[in-house]
C-alpha positions as CSV (number, residue, x, y, z in Angstrom):
1,X,-9.4,11.6,-22.6
2,X,-8.9,7.9,-21.9
3,X,-8.8,8.3,-18.1
4,X,-12.5,9.3,-18.3
5,X,-13.3,5.7,-18.8
6,X,-11.8,4.8,-15.5
7,X,-15.0,5.1,-13.5
8,X,-16.7,2.6,-15.6
9,X,-13.9,0.1,-15.3
10,X,-13.8,0.6,-11.5
11,X,-17.5,0.0,-11.2
12,X,-17.1,-3.3,-13.1
13,X,-14.1,-4.3,-10.9
14,X,-15.9,-3.3,-7.7
15,X,-18.9,-5.4,-8.4
16,X,-16.7,-8.6,-8.8
17,X,-15.4,-9.4,-6.8
18,X,19.7,-27.0,16.7
19,X,19.7,-24.6,13.9
20,X,22.2,-21.9,12.9
21,X,24.0,-24.2,10.5
22,X,23.4,-21.5,7.8
23,X,22.8,-18.2,9.5
24,X,24.2,-15.0,8.0
25,X,24.4,-11.5,9.4
26,X,23.4,-9.1,6.7
27,X,25.3,-8.7,4.1
28,X,-5.7,-12.9,-21.3
29,X,-5.6,-11.2,-17.3
30,X,-7.1,-13.2,-14.5
31,X,-10.3,-11.9,-12.9
32,X,-10.1,-11.1,-9.1
33,X,-10.6,-14.3,-7.1
34,X,-12.8,-14.0,-5.2
35,X,-4.6,-21.7,26.7
36,X,-2.8,-25.1,27.0
37,X,-4.1,-28.6,27.6
38,X,-4.2,-29.5,31.3
39,X,-1.3,-32.0,30.9
40,X,0.9,-29.6,29.1
41,X,4.0,-28.2,30.7
42,X,4.3,-25.4,28.2
43,X,3.1,-21.8,28.7
44,X,-0.3,-21.1,27.3
45,X,-0.5,-19.8,23.7
46,X,-3.8,-18.0,24.2
47,X,-3.7,-14.3,24.6
48,X,-4.9,-12.8,27.9
49,X,-6.7,-9.5,28.2
50,X,-3.5,-7.8,29.4
51,X,-1.6,-9.1,26.4
52,X,-4.0,-8.0,23.7
53,X,-2.2,-6.0,21.0
54,X,-3.7,-2.5,20.7
55,X,-3.6,-0.5,17.6
56,X,-0.6,1.8,17.9
57,X,2.4,3.4,16.4
58,X,5.5,4.2,18.4
59,X,6.4,7.2,16.4
60,X,6.1,10.4,18.6
61,X,4.8,12.6,15.8
62,X,2.0,15.0,16.5
63,X,-1.0,15.1,14.2
64,X,-1.4,17.8,11.6
65,X,-4.1,19.2,13.8
66,X,-6.8,17.8,16.1
67,X,-10.1,19.9,15.7
68,X,-13.3,18.0,15.2
69,X,-14.0,18.1,11.5
70,X,-17.6,19.2,12.3
71,X,-16.2,22.4,13.7
72,X,-14.6,23.2,10.3
73,X,-17.2,21.8,7.9
74,X,-20.3,22.7,9.8
75,X,-23.3,20.8,8.4
76,X,-21.2,19.0,5.8
77,X,-21.3,15.7,7.7
78,X,-22.9,12.5,6.6
79,X,-23.0,8.8,7.2
80,X,-21.6,6.5,4.5
81,X,-24.1,4.2,2.8
82,X,-21.6,1.4,3.2
83,X,-21.9,0.7,6.9
84,X,-19.4,-0.8,9.3
85,X,-20.3,-4.4,10.0
86,X,-20.6,-4.8,13.7
87,X,-20.6,-8.5,13.1
88,X,-17.1,-8.4,11.6
89,X,-15.5,-5.6,13.7
90,X,-15.3,-5.9,17.4
91,X,-17.2,-3.4,19.5
92,X,-14.1,-2.0,21.1
93,X,-12.8,-0.9,17.8
94,X,-15.8,1.0,16.4
95,X,-15.3,3.9,18.9
96,X,-12.1,4.7,17.0
97,X,-11.3,5.3,13.4
98,X,-11.5,2.0,11.6
99,X,-9.0,1.5,8.8
100,X,-10.3,1.5,5.2
101,X,-7.2,0.4,3.2
102,X,-5.5,-2.1,5.5
103,X,-4.0,-5.3,4.2
104,X,-6.6,-7.2,6.3
105,X,-9.5,-5.2,5.0
106,X,-11.2,-8.2,3.4
107,X,-11.9,-9.5,6.9
108,X,-14.4,-6.8,7.6
109,X,-16.0,-6.3,4.1
110,X,-19.1,-8.0,2.8
111,X,-19.2,-11.5,4.4
112,X,-15.6,-11.2,5.6
113,X,-14.7,-14.4,3.8
114,X,-12.4,-13.2,1.1
115,X,-8.6,-14.0,1.5
116,X,-6.1,-11.8,3.2
117,X,-2.4,-12.1,2.4
118,X,-0.3,-12.2,5.6
119,X,2.8,-13.3,3.6
120,X,3.9,-15.9,2.9
121,X,0.5,-17.4,3.5
122,X,-3.0,-16.5,2.4
123,X,-5.8,-17.0,4.9
124,X,-9.6,-17.0,4.8
125,X,-11.6,-16.6,8.0
126,X,-14.9,-18.4,7.8
127,X,-17.4,-18.6,10.6
128,X,-16.5,-22.3,11.4
129,X,-13.0,-22.5,10.1
130,X,-9.7,-20.8,9.4
131,X,-8.4,-21.8,5.9
132,X,-4.7,-21.6,5.1
133,X,-3.1,-21.5,1.7
134,X,0.6,-21.5,0.8
135,X,1.2,-19.3,-2.3
136,X,1.9,-21.2,-5.5
137,X,2.4,-19.4,-8.8
138,X,0.1,-19.2,-11.8
139,X,2.3,-17.5,-14.5
140,X,1.0,-15.9,-17.7
141,X,2.6,-13.4,-20.1
142,X,0.5,-10.6,-18.7
143,X,0.1,-11.5,-15.0
144,X,1.5,-13.6,-12.3
145,X,-0.9,-14.7,-9.5
146,X,-0.9,-16.8,-6.4
147,X,-3.4,-19.7,-6.8
148,X,-5.9,-20.2,-4.0
149,X,-6.3,-23.8,-2.6
150,X,-7.5,-25.0,0.8
151,X,-4.2,-26.4,2.0
152,X,-5.5,-26.7,5.5
153,X,-8.8,-26.0,7.1
154,X,-8.7,-25.6,10.9
155,X,-12.2,-26.4,12.0
156,X,-13.7,-24.3,14.8
157,X,-17.0,-26.0,15.3
158,X,-19.3,-24.4,17.8
159,X,-18.5,-20.8,16.7
160,X,-21.2,-18.8,15.0
161,X,-19.3,-15.6,14.2
162,X,-15.9,-14.1,13.8
163,X,-14.6,-10.5,14.0
164,X,-11.5,-8.5,14.1
165,X,-10.9,-7.5,17.7
166,X,-7.4,-5.9,17.7
167,X,-5.1,-4.5,15.0
168,X,-1.9,-2.6,14.7
169,X,0.3,-1.6,11.7
170,X,1.6,-5.2,11.4
171,X,-1.2,-7.4,12.4
172,X,-4.9,-8.1,13.0
173,X,-6.4,-10.5,15.4
174,X,-9.6,-12.4,14.6
175,X,-11.7,-13.7,17.4
176,X,-14.2,-16.5,17.0
177,X,-17.1,-16.7,19.4
178,X,-20.0,-19.1,20.0
179,X,-22.0,-20.8,22.7
180,X,-19.5,-23.7,23.1
181,X,-16.3,-22.4,21.6
182,X,-14.0,-19.4,21.4
183,X,-10.7,-18.9,19.6
184,X,-8.3,-16.3,18.4
185,X,-6.2,-16.0,15.3
186,X,-3.3,-13.5,15.3
187,X,-2.6,-12.8,11.7
188,X,0.8,-11.2,11.6
189,X,2.7,-10.0,8.5
190,X,5.6,-12.2,7.6
191,X,4.9,-14.9,10.2
192,X,6.4,-18.3,9.5
193,X,3.4,-20.0,11.1
194,X,-0.3,-19.5,11.0
195,X,-1.6,-19.8,14.6
196,X,-5.0,-20.6,16.0
197,X,-5.5,-20.4,19.8
198,X,-8.5,-21.9,21.5
199,X,-9.8,-20.4,24.8
200,X,-10.7,-23.9,26.0
201,X,-8.7,-26.9,24.9
202,X,-10.4,-28.9,22.2
203,X,-9.7,-32.0,20.1
204,X,-8.1,-30.6,17.0
205,X,-9.6,-31.3,13.6
206,X,-7.9,-30.4,10.4
207,X,-8.7,-31.1,6.8
208,X,-7.2,-30.4,3.4
209,X,-8.3,-30.3,-0.2
210,X,-5.4,-32.6,-0.9
211,X,-4.8,-36.2,0.2
212,X,-2.7,-36.8,3.3
213,X,-0.1,-39.4,2.2
214,X,1.9,-39.6,5.5
215,X,2.1,-38.3,9.0
216,X,5.4,-38.5,11.0
217,X,5.3,-37.7,14.8
218,X,7.9,-35.6,16.4
219,X,8.4,-37.6,19.6
220,X,6.5,-36.3,22.6
221,X,6.1,-32.7,21.4
222,X,2.6,-32.6,20.1
223,X,4.2,-32.0,16.7
224,X,3.9,-33.9,13.4
225,X,5.1,-33.6,9.8
226,X,2.3,-34.1,7.3
227,X,3.0,-34.9,3.7
228,X,0.3,-34.1,1.1
229,X,-0.2,-35.4,-2.5
230,X,0.2,-31.8,-3.7
231,X,4.0,-32.3,-3.1
232,X,4.1,-30.1,0.0
233,X,5.1,-30.9,3.5
234,X,3.7,-29.2,6.6
235,X,4.8,-28.9,10.2
236,X,1.7,-29.1,12.5
237,X,2.6,-28.1,16.1
238,X,0.3,-28.2,19.1
239,X,0.8,-26.8,22.6
240,X,0.1,-30.2,24.2
241,X,2.0,-33.5,23.9
242,X,-0.7,-35.2,21.8
243,X,-0.4,-37.5,18.8
244,X,-1.6,-36.2,15.5
245,X,-3.4,-39.0,13.6
246,X,-4.7,-39.2,10.0
247,X,-8.4,-39.2,9.7
248,X,-9.7,-40.5,6.4
249,X,-8.0,-39.4,3.2
250,X,-7.6,-35.8,3.9
251,X,-7.9,-35.1,7.6
252,X,-5.8,-34.9,10.8
253,X,-7.1,-35.1,14.4
254,X,-5.4,-34.9,17.7
255,X,-5.4,-37.7,20.3
256,X,-6.4,-35.3,23.0
257,X,-7.3,-31.7,23.6
258,X,-5.0,-28.8,22.6
259,X,-5.0,-25.2,23.4
260,X,-3.4,-24.1,20.1
261,X,-2.1,-25.2,16.8
262,X,0.5,-23.8,14.5
263,X,0.9,-24.6,10.8
264,X,4.0,-24.0,8.7
265,X,5.0,-25.0,5.2
266,X,8.3,-26.9,5.2
267,X,10.7,-26.3,2.3
268,X,11.7,-29.9,1.3
269,X,14.6,-28.6,-0.7
270,X,16.4,-27.5,2.5
271,X,17.5,-30.4,4.8
272,X,17.6,-28.2,7.9
273,X,14.3,-26.4,7.3
274,X,12.3,-28.6,9.7
275,X,14.9,-28.1,12.5
276,X,14.8,-24.3,12.0
277,X,11.0,-24.3,12.2
278,X,11.0,-26.5,15.3
279,X,13.3,-24.1,17.1
280,X,10.8,-21.3,16.3
281,X,7.5,-23.0,17.0
282,X,7.1,-21.8,20.5
283,X,7.9,-18.1,19.7
284,X,4.6,-16.7,18.5
285,X,4.1,-13.3,16.9
286,X,0.9,-11.7,18.0
287,X,1.4,-8.1,16.9
288,X,3.8,-5.4,16.0
289,X,4.8,-1.8,16.3
290,X,6.6,0.6,13.9
291,X,8.9,3.5,14.6
292,X,10.2,6.1,12.1
293,X,13.0,8.4,13.2
294,X,13.9,11.9,12.0
295,X,16.9,10.2,10.2
296,X,14.5,8.0,8.2
297,X,15.3,4.9,10.1
298,X,12.5,2.4,10.3
299,X,12.1,-0.2,13.1
300,X,9.5,-3.0,13.0
301,X,9.1,-4.7,16.4
302,X,7.2,-7.9,16.7
303,X,5.3,-8.6,19.9
304,X,5.6,-12.2,20.9
305,X,3.9,-14.7,23.1
306,X,4.4,-18.4,24.1
307,X,7.2,-20.2,25.9
308,X,9.8,-19.6,23.2
309,X,12.2,-16.6,23.6
310,X,11.7,-13.7,21.3
311,X,15.1,-14.2,19.7
312,X,13.9,-17.5,18.4
313,X,11.1,-15.8,16.5
314,X,11.1,-16.6,12.8
315,X,9.7,-14.1,10.3
316,X,9.9,-13.7,6.5
317,X,11.3,-10.6,4.8
318,X,10.2,-9.4,1.4
319,X,12.7,-8.4,-1.4
320,X,12.9,-4.7,-0.3
321,X,13.6,-5.8,3.3
322,X,16.3,-8.2,2.0
323,X,18.0,-5.2,0.4
324,X,18.0,-3.0,3.4
325,X,17.8,-4.7,6.8
326,X,20.9,-4.1,9.0
327,X,22.3,-6.6,11.5
328,X,19.6,-9.1,10.4
329,X,20.1,-12.8,11.4
330,X,19.2,-14.5,8.2
331,X,18.2,-18.2,8.5
332,X,18.7,-19.6,5.1
333,X,18.3,-23.2,6.5
334,X,14.5,-22.5,6.1
335,X,14.8,-21.8,2.4
336,X,13.0,-19.2,0.4
337,X,9.3,-19.2,-0.1
338,X,7.6,-18.0,-3.3
339,X,5.0,-15.2,-3.0
340,X,3.5,-12.9,-5.7
341,X,5.9,-10.2,-4.5
342,X,9.0,-12.3,-4.9
343,X,10.7,-14.9,-2.8
344,X,10.7,-14.2,1.0
345,X,13.7,-14.9,3.2
346,X,13.6,-16.0,6.8
347,X,14.9,-13.7,9.6
348,X,15.4,-14.7,13.3
349,X,14.6,-12.1,16.0
350,X,11.8,-9.8,17.1
351,X,13.2,-6.5,15.6
352,X,14.0,-5.3,12.1
353,X,15.8,-2.1,11.4
354,X,16.8,-0.2,8.2
355,X,17.5,3.4,7.1
356,X,16.3,4.9,3.9
357,X,18.8,7.1,2.0
358,X,17.2,10.5,1.7
359,X,17.8,12.1,-1.7
360,X,17.7,15.9,-2.1
361,X,14.2,17.2,-2.8
362,X,12.3,20.4,-2.6
363,X,9.9,22.6,-4.6
364,X,12.5,23.2,-7.3
365,X,14.2,20.8,-9.7
366,X,17.5,19.1,-9.4
367,X,19.6,21.9,-11.0
368,X,19.3,25.6,-11.5
369,X,17.9,27.0,-14.7
370,X,20.1,28.6,-17.2
371,X,19.2,32.2,-18.3
372,X,18.3,30.7,-21.7
373,X,15.9,28.3,-20.2
374,X,14.4,31.0,-18.0
375,X,13.7,33.1,-21.1
376,X,11.9,30.1,-22.8
377,X,10.0,29.4,-19.6
378,X,8.8,33.0,-19.3
379,X,7.1,32.6,-22.6
380,X,5.7,29.3,-21.8
381,X,4.3,30.2,-18.4
382,X,2.7,33.3,-19.7
383,X,0.9,31.3,-22.3
384,X,-0.1,28.6,-19.9
385,X,-1.3,31.0,-17.2
386,X,-3.4,32.9,-19.7
387,X,-5.4,29.7,-20.5
388,X,-6.4,29.1,-16.9
389,X,-10.1,29.7,-16.9
390,X,-11.6,32.3,-14.6
391,X,-14.9,30.4,-14.5
392,X,-14.5,27.5,-12.2
393,X,-17.7,26.1,-13.5
394,X,-15.8,24.7,-16.5
395,X,-13.5,22.7,-14.4
396,X,-13.8,19.0,-13.7
397,X,-16.5,18.5,-11.0
398,X,-14.9,15.4,-9.3
399,X,-12.1,15.5,-6.7
400,X,-9.5,13.6,-8.9
401,X,-9.6,15.6,-12.1
402,X,-10.2,18.9,-10.2
403,X,-7.2,18.1,-8.0
404,X,-5.1,17.5,-11.1
405,X,-6.3,20.9,-12.5
406,X,-5.5,22.9,-9.4
407,X,-2.1,21.2,-8.9
408,X,-1.3,22.0,-12.5
409,X,-2.2,25.7,-12.0
410,X,0.1,25.9,-9.0
411,X,2.9,24.1,-10.9
412,X,2.6,27.0,-13.4
413,X,2.7,29.5,-10.5
414,X,5.8,28.0,-9.0
415,X,7.7,27.9,-12.3
416,X,6.6,31.5,-13.1
417,X,7.9,32.5,-9.6
418,X,11.2,30.8,-10.2
419,X,11.8,32.5,-13.6
420,X,10.7,35.9,-12.3
421,X,7.4,36.3,-14.1
422,X,5.4,37.9,-11.3
423,X,2.4,38.6,-13.4
424,X,1.9,35.0,-14.6
425,X,2.6,33.7,-11.1
426,X,0.0,36.0,-9.6
427,X,-2.5,35.1,-12.2
428,X,-2.1,31.4,-11.7
429,X,-2.2,31.8,-7.9
430,X,-5.4,33.9,-8.1
431,X,-7.0,31.3,-10.4
432,X,-6.1,28.4,-8.1
433,X,-7.4,30.3,-5.0
434,X,-10.7,31.1,-6.7
435,X,-11.1,27.5,-7.8
436,X,-10.4,26.1,-4.4
437,X,-12.8,28.4,-2.4
438,X,-16.0,26.5,-3.5
439,X,-14.4,23.2,-2.5
440,X,-13.4,24.7,0.9
441,X,-16.7,26.3,1.5
442,X,-18.8,23.4,0.2
443,X,-20.6,25.4,-2.5
444,X,-19.4,23.2,-5.4
445,X,-21.9,20.6,-6.6
446,X,-19.8,17.5,-5.5
447,X,-18.8,19.1,-2.2
448,X,-16.6,17.3,0.4
449,X,-18.0,16.3,3.7
450,X,-16.9,14.3,6.8
451,X,-18.0,10.7,6.9
452,X,-18.8,9.9,10.5
453,X,-19.1,6.2,9.8
454,X,-15.5,5.4,8.6
455,X,-14.0,8.7,9.7
456,X,-12.8,10.4,6.6
457,X,-13.4,13.2,4.1
458,X,-15.4,12.0,1.0
459,X,-17.2,13.5,-1.9
460,X,-21.0,14.0,-1.5
461,X,-21.6,11.9,-4.5
462,X,-19.4,9.1,-3.3
463,X,-21.1,9.0,0.1
464,X,-24.0,7.1,-1.5
465,X,-22.8,5.9,-4.9
466,X,-19.9,3.4,-4.7
467,X,-19.0,4.0,-8.4
468,X,-18.9,7.8,-8.2
469,X,-15.6,9.6,-8.4
470,X,-13.6,6.4,-8.8
471,X,-15.0,4.9,-5.6
472,X,-14.0,8.0,-3.6
473,X,-16.8,7.5,-1.1
474,X,-15.5,4.0,-0.5
475,X,-12.0,5.4,0.2
476,X,-10.5,4.3,-3.1
477,X,-7.5,6.4,-4.3
478,X,-7.8,9.0,-1.5
479,X,-4.0,9.6,-1.5
480,X,-4.1,10.2,-5.3
481,X,-7.0,12.6,-5.1
482,X,-6.1,14.6,-2.0
483,X,-2.4,14.5,-2.9
484,X,-3.1,16.9,-5.7
485,X,-5.1,19.2,-3.4
486,X,-2.3,19.2,-0.8
487,X,0.3,19.9,-3.5
488,X,-1.6,23.0,-4.5
489,X,-1.9,24.0,-0.8
490,X,1.8,23.5,-0.3
491,X,2.6,25.8,-3.3
492,X,0.1,28.4,-2.0
493,X,1.7,28.2,1.5
494,X,5.0,29.0,-0.2
495,X,3.8,31.8,-2.3
496,X,1.0,33.4,-0.2
497,X,1.3,31.9,3.4
498,X,-1.3,34.3,4.8
499,X,-4.1,32.9,2.6
500,X,-3.3,29.4,3.5
501,X,-3.0,30.2,7.2
502,X,-6.6,31.4,7.2
503,X,-7.7,28.1,5.7
504,X,-5.1,25.7,7.1
505,X,-7.4,23.7,9.2
506,X,-9.6,23.0,6.2
507,X,-6.6,21.8,4.1
508,X,-5.3,19.9,7.1
509,X,-8.5,17.7,6.9
510,X,-7.3,16.4,3.6
511,X,-3.8,15.7,4.8
512,X,-5.2,14.1,7.9
513,X,-7.4,11.9,5.8
514,X,-4.7,10.1,3.8
515,X,-1.5,10.9,5.7
516,X,-2.1,11.2,9.4
517,X,1.2,10.3,11.2
518,X,-0.3,10.0,14.7
519,X,-2.8,7.8,16.5
520,X,-3.6,10.8,18.7
521,X,-6.1,12.1,16.1
522,X,-9.4,10.6,17.1
523,X,-11.1,11.6,13.8
524,X,-8.9,9.9,11.2
525,X,-7.1,6.6,11.0
526,X,-3.3,6.4,11.3
527,X,-1.7,6.5,7.8
528,X,-4.8,5.4,6.0
529,X,-3.2,4.2,2.8
530,X,0.4,3.1,3.8
531,X,1.4,-0.5,4.4
532,X,4.5,-0.5,6.6
533,X,5.4,-4.1,5.9
534,X,5.1,-4.0,2.1
535,X,6.6,-0.4,2.1
536,X,4.1,1.1,-0.3
537,X,0.5,2.4,-0.3
538,X,-2.8,0.6,-1.0
539,X,-5.5,2.3,-2.9
540,X,-8.5,0.0,-3.0
541,X,-10.6,1.1,-0.1
542,X,-13.8,-0.6,1.0
543,X,-14.1,-3.1,-1.9
544,X,-13.6,-6.8,-1.3
545,X,-11.5,-8.5,-3.9
546,X,-10.4,-12.1,-4.3
547,X,-6.9,-10.8,-5.0
548,X,-7.2,-8.6,-1.9
549,X,-5.7,-5.1,-1.9
550,X,-4.2,-3.3,-4.8
551,X,-2.5,-0.1,-6.1
552,X,-2.2,1.1,-9.6
553,X,-0.3,4.4,-9.9
554,X,2.9,4.5,-7.9
555,X,3.8,7.9,-9.2
556,X,0.6,9.4,-7.9
557,X,1.2,7.8,-4.5
558,X,4.7,9.4,-4.5
559,X,3.1,12.7,-5.5
560,X,0.8,12.4,-2.4
561,X,3.6,12.0,0.1
562,X,5.7,14.6,-1.7
563,X,2.8,17.0,-1.4
564,X,2.4,16.2,2.3
565,X,6.2,16.7,2.8
566,X,6.1,20.1,1.1
567,X,2.9,21.2,2.9
568,X,4.4,20.3,6.3
569,X,7.6,22.2,5.4
570,X,5.8,25.2,4.1
571,X,3.5,25.4,7.1
572,X,6.4,25.0,9.7
573,X,5.7,21.5,10.9
574,X,9.1,20.0,10.7
575,X,8.5,16.7,12.6
576,X,5.7,15.8,10.1
577,X,7.9,16.9,7.3
578,X,10.7,14.6,8.3
579,X,8.2,11.8,8.9
580,X,6.5,12.1,5.5
581,X,9.9,12.5,3.8
582,X,10.9,9.1,5.1
583,X,7.6,7.6,4.0
584,X,8.1,9.1,0.6
585,X,11.5,7.6,0.2
586,X,10.3,4.2,1.2
587,X,7.3,4.4,-1.2
588,X,9.7,5.3,-4.0
589,X,12.1,2.5,-3.3
590,X,9.4,-0.1,-2.9
591,X,7.8,1.1,-6.2
592,X,11.1,0.5,-8.0
593,X,11.3,-3.0,-6.5
594,X,7.8,-4.2,-7.2
595,X,6.5,-2.1,-10.1
596,X,9.8,-1.5,-12.1
597,X,10.9,-4.7,-13.6
598,X,14.7,-4.9,-13.6
599,X,15.3,-1.6,-11.7
600,X,16.3,-2.3,-8.1
601,X,15.5,-6.1,-8.5
602,X,15.6,-8.4,-11.4
603,X,14.2,-11.6,-9.9
604,X,11.0,-10.6,-8.2
605,X,8.8,-12.0,-10.9
606,X,9.0,-15.1,-13.1
607,X,10.7,-14.7,-16.5
608,X,7.6,-15.5,-18.5
609,X,5.9,-12.4,-17.1
610,X,9.0,-10.2,-16.7
611,X,10.6,-10.5,-20.2
612,X,7.9,-8.8,-22.2
613,X,7.4,-5.6,-20.1
614,X,9.1,-3.1,-17.8
615,X,6.4,-2.2,-15.4
616,X,3.6,-3.8,-13.3
617,X,0.4,-1.9,-14.0
618,X,-1.6,-3.0,-10.9
619,X,0.0,-4.7,-8.0
620,X,-2.4,-6.7,-5.9
621,X,-1.7,-8.5,-2.6
622,X,-1.6,-11.8,-4.5
623,X,-1.1,-10.8,-8.2
624,X,1.0,-8.6,-10.4
625,X,-0.9,-7.5,-13.5
626,X,0.1,-5.8,-16.7
627,X,-3.1,-3.8,-16.9
628,X,-4.9,-0.6,-15.7
629,X,-8.4,-0.1,-14.5
630,X,-9.1,2.2,-17.5
631,X,-7.7,0.5,-20.5
632,X,-5.2,-1.9,-22.0
633,X,-3.2,0.4,-24.1
634,X,0.5,0.1,-23.3
635,X,0.9,3.9,-23.0
636,X,-1.8,3.8,-20.2
637,X,0.0,1.1,-18.3
638,X,3.4,2.8,-18.5
639,X,2.2,6.4,-18.3
640,X,0.1,6.0,-15.2
641,X,3.3,5.0,-13.4
642,X,5.1,8.3,-14.5
643,X,2.6,11.1,-13.9
644,X,2.5,13.8,-12.6
645,X,5.9,15.2,-13.5
646,X,7.3,17.1,-10.5
647,X,10.7,17.1,-8.9
648,X,9.7,14.1,-6.9
649,X,9.7,11.9,-10.0
650,X,13.5,11.9,-9.9
651,X,13.0,9.5,-6.9
652,X,11.3,7.0,-9.2
653,X,12.7,7.5,-12.7
654,X,16.4,6.5,-12.6
655,X,18.7,7.0,-15.6
656,X,20.0,3.4,-15.8
657,X,16.6,1.8,-15.7
658,X,15.0,4.2,-18.2
659,X,18.1,3.8,-20.5
660,X,17.6,0.0,-20.4
661,X,13.9,-0.1,-21.1
662,X,13.8,2.7,-23.7
663,X,14.9,0.7,-26.7
664,X,13.2,-2.4,-25.5
665,X,9.8,-1.0,-24.7
666,X,9.3,2.7,-24.1
667,X,10.3,4.2,-27.4
668,X,7.9,1.9,-29.2
669,X,5.1,2.6,-26.6
670,X,5.6,6.3,-27.1
671,X,5.6,6.2,-30.9
672,X,2.5,3.9,-30.9
673,X,0.5,6.1,-28.5
674,X,-3.0,6.9,-29.7
675,X,-2.9,10.4,-28.2
676,X,-0.3,13.2,-28.0
677,X,-0.8,13.6,-24.2
678,X,0.1,10.0,-23.4
679,X,3.0,10.1,-25.9
680,X,4.4,13.2,-24.1
681,X,4.1,11.4,-20.7
682,X,6.2,8.5,-22.0
683,X,8.7,10.8,-23.8
684,X,9.3,12.9,-20.7
685,X,10.6,9.8,-18.9
686,X,13.5,9.6,-21.4
687,X,14.7,13.0,-20.3
688,X,16.5,11.4,-17.3
689,X,18.7,9.7,-20.0
690,X,19.0,12.3,-22.8
691,X,17.5,15.8,-22.2
692,X,17.9,17.0,-25.8
693,X,16.3,14.0,-27.3
694,X,13.4,14.2,-24.9
695,X,13.1,18.0,-25.6
696,X,13.0,17.3,-29.3
697,X,10.4,14.6,-29.0
698,X,8.0,16.8,-26.9
699,X,8.6,20.1,-28.6
700,X,5.8,19.8,-31.1
701,X,3.2,18.6,-28.6
702,X,0.0,20.6,-28.6
703,X,-2.2,18.4,-26.4
704,X,-1.1,17.8,-22.8
705,X,-2.3,15.6,-20.0
706,X,-4.9,17.5,-17.9
707,X,-2.3,17.6,-15.1
708,X,0.5,18.8,-17.3
709,X,1.5,21.9,-19.3
710,X,4.1,23.0,-21.8
711,X,5.9,25.0,-19.1
712,X,6.0,22.0,-16.8
713,X,7.3,19.6,-19.4
714,X,10.1,22.1,-20.4
715,X,10.9,22.7,-16.7
716,X,11.2,19.0,-15.9
717,X,13.7,18.5,-18.7
718,X,15.7,21.6,-18.1
719,X,16.2,21.0,-14.4
720,X,17.4,17.4,-14.6
721,X,21.1,16.8,-13.9
C-alpha cells in the first residue's frame, strides 16, 4: 500500500537536512532549512550554581515501573550507532536519560548549529555567536513557513564550544566555554526576550544582516532602541548603564563592559509596546516546571532571575493557550507577534493555568449497540477473526506495521466480546498473543532491544540503520509505533488480565519509552514525545532539520495516549490513567487548533494557505505543510490525520468541522482516492455527520487499511451519537 513508500521518503528527508494601559484579565513545498558590570547597581543576570534549573516535572505521578530493562530483556541491549555528542551535551546530563524529541533537540544533533524555535524567536547557537531571528512569514498555497534571517548575532569571541548544560520541560540552557570567555543562554519557551549572560563582563558586540538605520538611547539604563532597514525595531537592554553605539553599517557595540544583554522585537504598530517591554526587561525567565492534576488542570510555572519581580515577567501565549488560560493578565500593549503556529499574545506573570474538559471515553464507543447492529457485527467479526493468520511469519516484520496488525486483531476481539461472540473473541485474542510472544521474547527477526546510549527501546535494525523502520532507531515515531502495541496490551489486559500480568513489565517498557509520566525512572526520559508548551507531540527524533521538529499524524499520537490511558486503567494504575487522560485531551485540542483548519481556530494560518485545504499534513516548529512523508495524494494527507478509527477519534473528529469541510474538500478527496482503503478512511470521517450516508459509502469496500477491518468500520459508525 502507499504507506510502504514512507521509509524511502523518510530516508530522503533525514539526509537533508508604566504599562497596564491595555491589560485584560481573561476573557511547490519548501525543503527543510537547514554577572553585572562593576559599576552596575542592578542584580546580576548570570545564573549561579545554586540557581541552575534542573530537569524536573512537579507532577507527583509514579513511573509505570522501575526495573532495569536489562533485567527484563537480558542480552537484548545495544549501543546506538548515533552517539551522544559529549561536545554538545554537558557531562552532568549524560548520566541521565537525554531527551530525543525535545523542541531544542537541534542543539545536540550533528554540529548543533541548526535553529531551534523558542517562540516567538528562532535561535541558532554557534561556537562563537548566538544568532536571533524574529519569525516572518513566507506564504504559499501549500505551505507557510518562517523565514530565517540573522536579525542579530551576539558575538561571544573567545569561546571554542557550546553545550546544553540544563533543561526542563520548558527550557534549555546553553553554556559557552573557552579559555578567555564563558556565557550562558537560557532558551525559554514563549520568552519575550532572548538573553545572553556573560560570566565575566565584556564589551558587547552585536551585528545584523540588515543595516542599522538608527539607535536611540534610553537614558542611563544601558538600554537602546535600534531600528533596522528591514522595517523592524528592537529593544537592546544591558545590565550596566552603558551607551550602545552603532559600529559600521550593521553593528552595535557597548561603551563599557556588560554582564548580560537582552534582545526583544518591538511591535511598532503598538504605541505602548516599548514601555511594556521596558517594564519586563529585568524579569528574566531561566526555566520552568509543569504540573498536571487529577482534574486535568495544567500549570506552567516560569522560574525567574534578575532584579525585576516575577509578576513583571512577560511571556507569549500560543493560540491554544489564548483559548484556555484562566486569570491571565493579558498585555495587549505589546501587540501580537506572528509565528508559524499563529499570532502569540503577551501575558504578564510567572504562572499559567488552565483545565482541559475531559470528554467521556473508554474501550467502547459513544453509544450502546442496537440488537440489529449486534447481529450484523457478529457476522463481520466472525469473518474478520477467521482471516487472522496463524503463522506470524506472514505478518509485517517492522514495529509500525506489526503494531497496526496486532492492534487491529485486538479491536476485532473487543468488538466480538461486546456483541457476545465468544468464539471470535477467543480466536482473535489467541492470534494476538501468539503474534506478540516473539516480540516479547526477542525471537522475531527485527527484535526490540534497549538502547543504553539514548535510553529507550528500539528495533535491532534501527539501532544501526537510520532509515530502517521509519527511523525507529533514531527515535522517530515511537509513540505511533508503540501506541499500537500498548493498545493491544490494554485490550488483552481487559480480556485476559492473567496473561498480561505475567508479561506486564515487558509491555511497561514500551509505555515507559514514549509516555513515562515521572522523572523517577532512571532508564527512560520523561514524556519523550510530548511538548508541554505547544500542547502536542513531536515525532522526529534524532534528525536535525532546518525547520526543526515535526509531527505528521495527530490521530496516531492521540491513539498512543489513548492506548496508554486504557492500559493504565486496565492494569489498575489510576494515577497514571488520570495523567495520560489529561495529556490525551490536550493533544486532541491542540491537534484541532493547529492541524484542523477552521475547527477550533480560524485565523492560525494566512488565508492564502488556509483557503484551499482543511488540514495541515506535517506541522514543523517553523512551518505548516500540506504534505506527508510518503506521498502527495490528498487522501494520504487527510487520511493520515484520521486513522486508526477507535473511540478516541471522537475527540478529534467533530461534527461541525467535518460537516463544513465535507462538501468543500473531503467528499472530492474520497471520491478521487486511488485505493479503496484510503477512500474508506476518508468516508468514515463523515459518519460523525451522517451515519447512514457513511455506512452506504463504505458498505461495498473490500480492501481495508492494514489497521482497519469491516467490523471496526461498522462499529465506528454504529456507536456514534
